[in-house]
Amino acid sequence: MNRVTLSFDNGPTPGVTERVLSILERARIKATFFVIGKKLDDPAAVALMRQAHAAGHWIGNHTLTHSIALGDRPDAAYAATEIGETQKRIGALSHPDKLFRPYGKSGLIGPHLFSRAARSYLLEQRFCAVLWNNVPGDWKDPAGWVDRCVADVQAQDWSAIVLHDVANACLPRLPELLDRLANSGVEWRQEFPENIVMTRGGACINLPAAYIAD
Ligand SMILES: [Zn+2]
């Protein structure tokens, strides 16, 4: 049976995240919300993060500004601010493993993902950096993303899906996706497949040099 882990990036977004939460509750699925630090300037976004946490979802760190990838601006101060300032804002709602997902520039995998300084920071501060392996493009292809996501789930043993709790993304077709996956008999998991875990507990798990800028 194919395993599926769901995550929602780039929120919290008032008007969207609460609806994603009700859909997940109805489907009895626990996910991870990778939040953008800047968005937590809005108390309504903080309230949604709390609501997600209270419902049993995990809260992860998805950088402060989500603007320049860590590998594209390799100085140590940038990495420390992007990661550390967001973690401060998440505070006690953080998953105990300190989940972190880098900004991938539309789900791309490559040397832009991490800098050497970012890797050192993630190791020293004992973050669990996780990537993804199923990015169906909910924000850019409203007609095609559900089919692509289902096909990618069937093509691999364990999918770590990235969707987005922002306007004009997964929300309108999220119930359809969950129904189709449920009907195809997937096993829902909240934890992430080990092959997309880059660092954990101060150790490199699967972080290749090809994901780190020179
Ligand atoms: Zn993102």
Tab-separated table of C-alpha atoms and ligand atoms in Angstrom:
chain	number	residue	atom	x	y	z
A	1	MET	CA	0.000	0.000	0.000
A	2	ASN	CA	1.403	3.404	-0.953
A	3	ARG	CA	2.122	5.685	1.971
A	4	VAL	CA	1.268	9.381	1.872
A	5	THR	CA	2.409	12.276	4.057
A	6	LEU	CA	0.679	15.608	3.525
A	7	SER	CA	2.138	19.032	4.139
A	8	PHE	CA	0.880	22.555	3.575
A	9	ASP	CA	3.444	25.267	2.928
A	10	ASN	CA	3.508	29.075	2.812
A	11	GLY	CA	0.668	29.795	5.273
A	12	PRO	CA	-1.009	30.396	7.594
A	13	THR	CA	-3.489	32.314	5.437
A	14	PRO	CA	-6.685	33.645	7.052
A	15	GLY	CA	-9.636	32.612	4.858
A	16	VAL	CA	-7.808	29.535	3.571
A	17	THR	CA	-6.046	27.674	6.379
A	18	GLU	CA	-9.184	27.307	8.513
A	19	ARG	CA	-10.952	25.676	5.562
A	20	VAL	CA	-8.031	23.336	4.952
A	21	LEU	CA	-8.230	22.412	8.644
A	22	SER	CA	-11.938	21.502	8.419
A	23	ILE	CA	-11.345	19.387	5.325
A	24	LEU	CA	-8.529	17.516	7.088
A	25	GLU	CA	-10.657	17.044	10.192
A	26	ARG	CA	-13.502	15.550	8.156
A	27	ALA	CA	-11.035	13.198	6.434
A	28	ARG	CA	-9.302	12.445	9.783
A	29	ILE	CA	-5.868	13.192	8.363
A	30	LYS	CA	-2.988	14.758	10.295
A	31	ALA	CA	-0.534	16.856	8.311
A	32	THR	CA	2.318	19.317	8.809
A	33	PHE	CA	1.988	23.054	8.248
A	34	PHE	CA	5.277	24.695	7.241
A	35	VAL	CA	4.656	28.333	8.103
A	36	ILE	CA	6.376	31.484	6.856
A	37	GLY	CA	7.665	33.607	9.764
A	38	LYS	CA	6.607	36.954	8.252
A	39	LYS	CA	3.029	35.802	7.976
A	40	LEU	CA	2.956	35.469	11.750
A	41	ASP	CA	3.020	39.286	12.023
A	42	ASP	CA	-0.754	38.906	11.596
A	43	PRO	CA	-2.444	37.758	14.837
A	44	ALA	CA	-5.100	35.970	12.756
A	45	ALA	CA	-2.350	33.851	11.188
A	46	VAL	CA	-0.939	33.052	14.632
A	47	ALA	CA	-4.430	31.978	15.741
A	48	LEU	CA	-4.633	29.598	12.763
A	49	MET	CA	-1.234	28.121	13.603
A	50	ARG	CA	-2.489	27.506	17.155
A	51	GLN	CA	-5.671	25.952	15.818
A	52	ALA	CA	-3.686	23.619	13.559
A	53	HIS	CA	-1.419	22.621	16.436
A	54	ALA	CA	-4.389	22.017	18.758
A	55	ALA	CA	-5.946	19.738	16.129
A	56	GLY	CA	-2.856	17.514	16.164
A	57	HIS	CA	-1.088	18.823	13.084
A	58	TRP	CA	2.628	19.466	13.250
A	59	ILE	CA	4.039	22.968	12.814
A	60	GLY	CA	7.240	23.383	10.819
A	61	ASN	CA	9.459	26.352	9.929
A	62	HIS	CA	9.509	27.517	6.279
A	63	THR	CA	11.849	30.539	6.568
A	64	LEU	CA	11.135	34.113	7.590
A	65	THR	CA	10.687	35.785	4.209
A	66	HIS	CA	10.469	32.955	1.634
A	67	SER	CA	12.167	35.322	-0.793
A	68	ILE	CA	15.790	34.400	-1.522
A	69	ALA	CA	16.815	30.748	-1.234
A	70	LEU	CA	19.451	29.998	1.407
A	71	GLY	CA	21.938	28.808	-1.213
A	72	ASP	CA	21.500	31.998	-3.235
A	73	ARG	CA	22.546	34.162	-0.273
A	74	PRO	CA	25.118	32.095	1.542
A	75	ASP	CA	26.116	34.386	4.418
A	76	ALA	CA	25.696	33.028	7.934
A	77	ALA	CA	23.624	35.963	9.199
A	78	TYR	CA	20.992	35.427	6.521
A	79	ALA	CA	20.579	31.739	7.356
A	80	ALA	CA	20.418	32.461	11.092
A	81	THR	CA	17.736	35.135	10.618
A	82	GLU	CA	15.607	33.222	8.113
A	83	ILE	CA	15.558	30.093	10.247
A	84	GLY	CA	16.045	31.391	13.786
A	85	GLU	CA	13.613	34.298	13.713
A	86	THR	CA	10.850	32.061	12.372
A	87	GLN	CA	11.560	29.453	15.016
A	88	LYS	CA	11.236	32.153	17.691
A	89	ARG	CA	7.821	33.092	16.325
A	90	ILE	CA	6.659	29.480	16.276
A	91	GLY	CA	7.875	29.109	19.847
A	92	ALA	CA	6.313	26.359	21.909
A	93	LEU	CA	4.142	25.214	19.002
A	94	SER	CA	7.186	23.767	17.244
A	95	HIS	CA	7.373	20.037	16.661
A	96	PRO	CA	9.960	18.681	19.146
A	97	ASP	CA	12.236	17.704	16.231
A	98	LYS	CA	12.233	21.372	15.040
A	99	LEU	CA	10.979	20.666	11.520
A	100	PHE	CA	12.384	22.996	8.866
A	101	ARG	CA	11.780	23.104	5.130
A	102	PRO	CA	13.886	25.398	2.922
A	103	TYR	CA	12.368	27.677	0.293
A	104	GLY	CA	12.725	25.721	-2.948
A	105	LYS	CA	11.825	28.305	-5.611
A	106	SER	CA	8.689	26.448	-6.795
A	107	GLY	CA	9.629	23.015	-5.535
A	108	LEU	CA	13.002	22.795	-7.278
A	109	ILE	CA	15.746	20.554	-5.908
A	110	GLY	CA	19.327	21.789	-6.271
A	111	PRO	CA	22.229	23.701	-4.760
A	112	HIS	CA	20.025	26.737	-4.048
A	113	LEU	CA	18.356	24.835	-1.178
A	114	PHE	CA	21.101	25.199	1.434
A	115	SER	CA	24.286	27.157	2.044
A	116	ARG	CA	27.211	25.823	4.072
A	117	ALA	CA	26.262	28.306	6.780
A	118	ALA	CA	22.659	27.104	6.727
A	119	ARG	CA	23.786	23.496	7.063
A	120	SER	CA	25.994	24.403	10.053
A	121	TYR	CA	23.148	26.331	11.651
A	122	LEU	CA	20.658	23.495	11.147
A	123	LEU	CA	23.106	21.000	12.646
A	124	GLU	CA	24.128	23.187	15.598
A	125	GLN	CA	20.546	24.071	16.422
A	126	ARG	CA	19.420	20.474	15.877
A	127	PHE	CA	16.771	21.126	13.255
A	128	CYS	CA	15.130	18.353	11.280
A	129	ALA	CA	15.324	19.650	7.691
A	130	VAL	CA	12.899	17.877	5.363
A	131	LEU	CA	12.316	18.206	1.634
A	132	TRP	CA	9.525	16.667	-0.493
A	133	ASN	CA	9.051	14.224	-3.364
A	134	ASN	CA	5.590	15.091	-4.696
A	135	VAL	CA	4.960	18.710	-5.742
A	136	PRO	CA	1.916	18.613	-8.019
A	137	GLY	CA	1.813	22.404	-8.612
A	138	ASP	CA	-1.492	23.292	-6.948
A	139	TRP	CA	-0.625	27.007	-7.184
A	140	LYS	CA	0.034	27.037	-10.917
A	141	ASP	CA	-2.090	24.333	-12.523
A	142	PRO	CA	-5.631	24.265	-11.089
A	143	ALA	CA	-6.827	21.846	-13.805
A	144	GLY	CA	-3.992	19.341	-13.688
A	145	TRP	CA	-2.536	19.185	-10.198
A	146	VAL	CA	-4.883	16.557	-8.738
A	147	ASP	CA	-4.251	14.027	-11.530
A	148	ARG	CA	-0.517	14.647	-11.295
A	149	CYS	CA	-0.524	14.208	-7.532
A	150	VAL	CA	-2.474	10.917	-7.678
A	151	ALA	CA	-0.182	9.574	-10.429
A	152	ASP	CA	2.907	10.517	-8.399
A	153	VAL	CA	1.470	8.811	-5.314
A	154	GLN	CA	0.975	5.620	-7.308
A	155	ALA	CA	4.476	5.826	-8.762
A	156	GLN	CA	6.369	5.759	-5.473
A	157	ASP	CA	6.312	3.870	-2.242
A	158	TRP	CA	5.990	6.892	0.069
A	159	SER	CA	4.949	10.350	-1.092
A	160	ALA	CA	5.679	13.507	0.827
A	161	ILE	CA	3.221	15.863	-0.840
A	162	VAL	CA	3.582	19.646	-0.812
A	163	LEU	CA	0.384	21.661	-1.166
A	164	HIS	CA	-0.150	25.315	-0.289
A	165	ASP	CA	-2.617	26.887	2.151
A	166	VAL	CA	-2.630	30.168	0.254
A	167	ALA	CA	-5.185	31.809	-2.048
A	168	ASN	CA	-5.641	30.244	-5.502
A	169	ALA	CA	-3.964	26.946	-4.678
A	170	CYS	CA	-5.115	23.534	-3.394
A	171	LEU	CA	-8.257	24.495	-1.460
A	172	PRO	CA	-11.003	24.083	-4.114
A	173	ARG	CA	-9.910	20.575	-5.074
A	174	LEU	CA	-8.449	19.313	-1.813
A	175	PRO	CA	-11.562	17.230	-0.935
A	176	GLU	CA	-11.415	15.604	-4.368
A	177	LEU	CA	-7.730	14.733	-3.932
A	178	LEU	CA	-8.316	13.207	-0.490
A	179	ASP	CA	-11.290	11.177	-1.762
A	180	ARG	CA	-9.360	9.837	-4.706
A	181	LEU	CA	-6.401	8.855	-2.546
A	182	ALA	CA	-8.674	7.256	0.059
A	183	ASN	CA	-10.457	5.282	-2.665
A	184	SER	CA	-7.160	4.043	-4.035
A	185	GLY	CA	-6.324	2.701	-0.559
A	186	VAL	CA	-3.319	4.706	0.603
A	187	GLU	CA	-1.856	4.592	4.092
A	188	TRP	CA	-1.752	8.087	5.656
A	189	ARG	CA	1.327	8.909	7.699
A	190	GLN	CA	2.190	12.075	9.563
A	191	GLU	CA	5.948	11.463	9.721
A	192	PHE	CA	8.209	11.980	6.709
A	193	PRO	CA	9.967	9.303	4.671
A	194	GLU	CA	13.592	9.021	5.753
A	195	ASN	CA	14.948	9.635	2.242
A	196	ILE	CA	13.766	13.265	2.277
A	197	VAL	CA	15.099	13.961	5.786
A	198	MET	CA	18.288	16.017	5.355
A	199	THR	CA	19.318	16.620	8.982
A	200	ARG	CA	18.042	15.542	12.380
A	201	GLY	CA	19.286	15.883	15.960
A	202	GLY	CA	22.573	17.482	14.924
A	203	ALA	CA	23.465	14.882	12.279
A	204	CYS	CA	23.317	14.842	8.481
A	205	ILE	CA	20.901	12.098	7.449
A	206	ASN	CA	20.617	12.485	3.667
A	207	LEU	CA	22.048	15.873	2.763
A	208	PRO	CA	24.080	15.530	-0.436
A	209	ALA	CA	26.655	18.110	-1.515
A	210	ALA	CA	24.513	18.701	-4.607
A	211	TYR	CA	21.933	20.508	-2.434
A	212	ILE	CA	24.454	22.929	-0.943
A	213	ALA	CA	25.713	26.053	-2.717
A	214	ASP	CA	29.458	26.465	-3.032
B	1	ZN	ZN	7.317	27.518	0.033
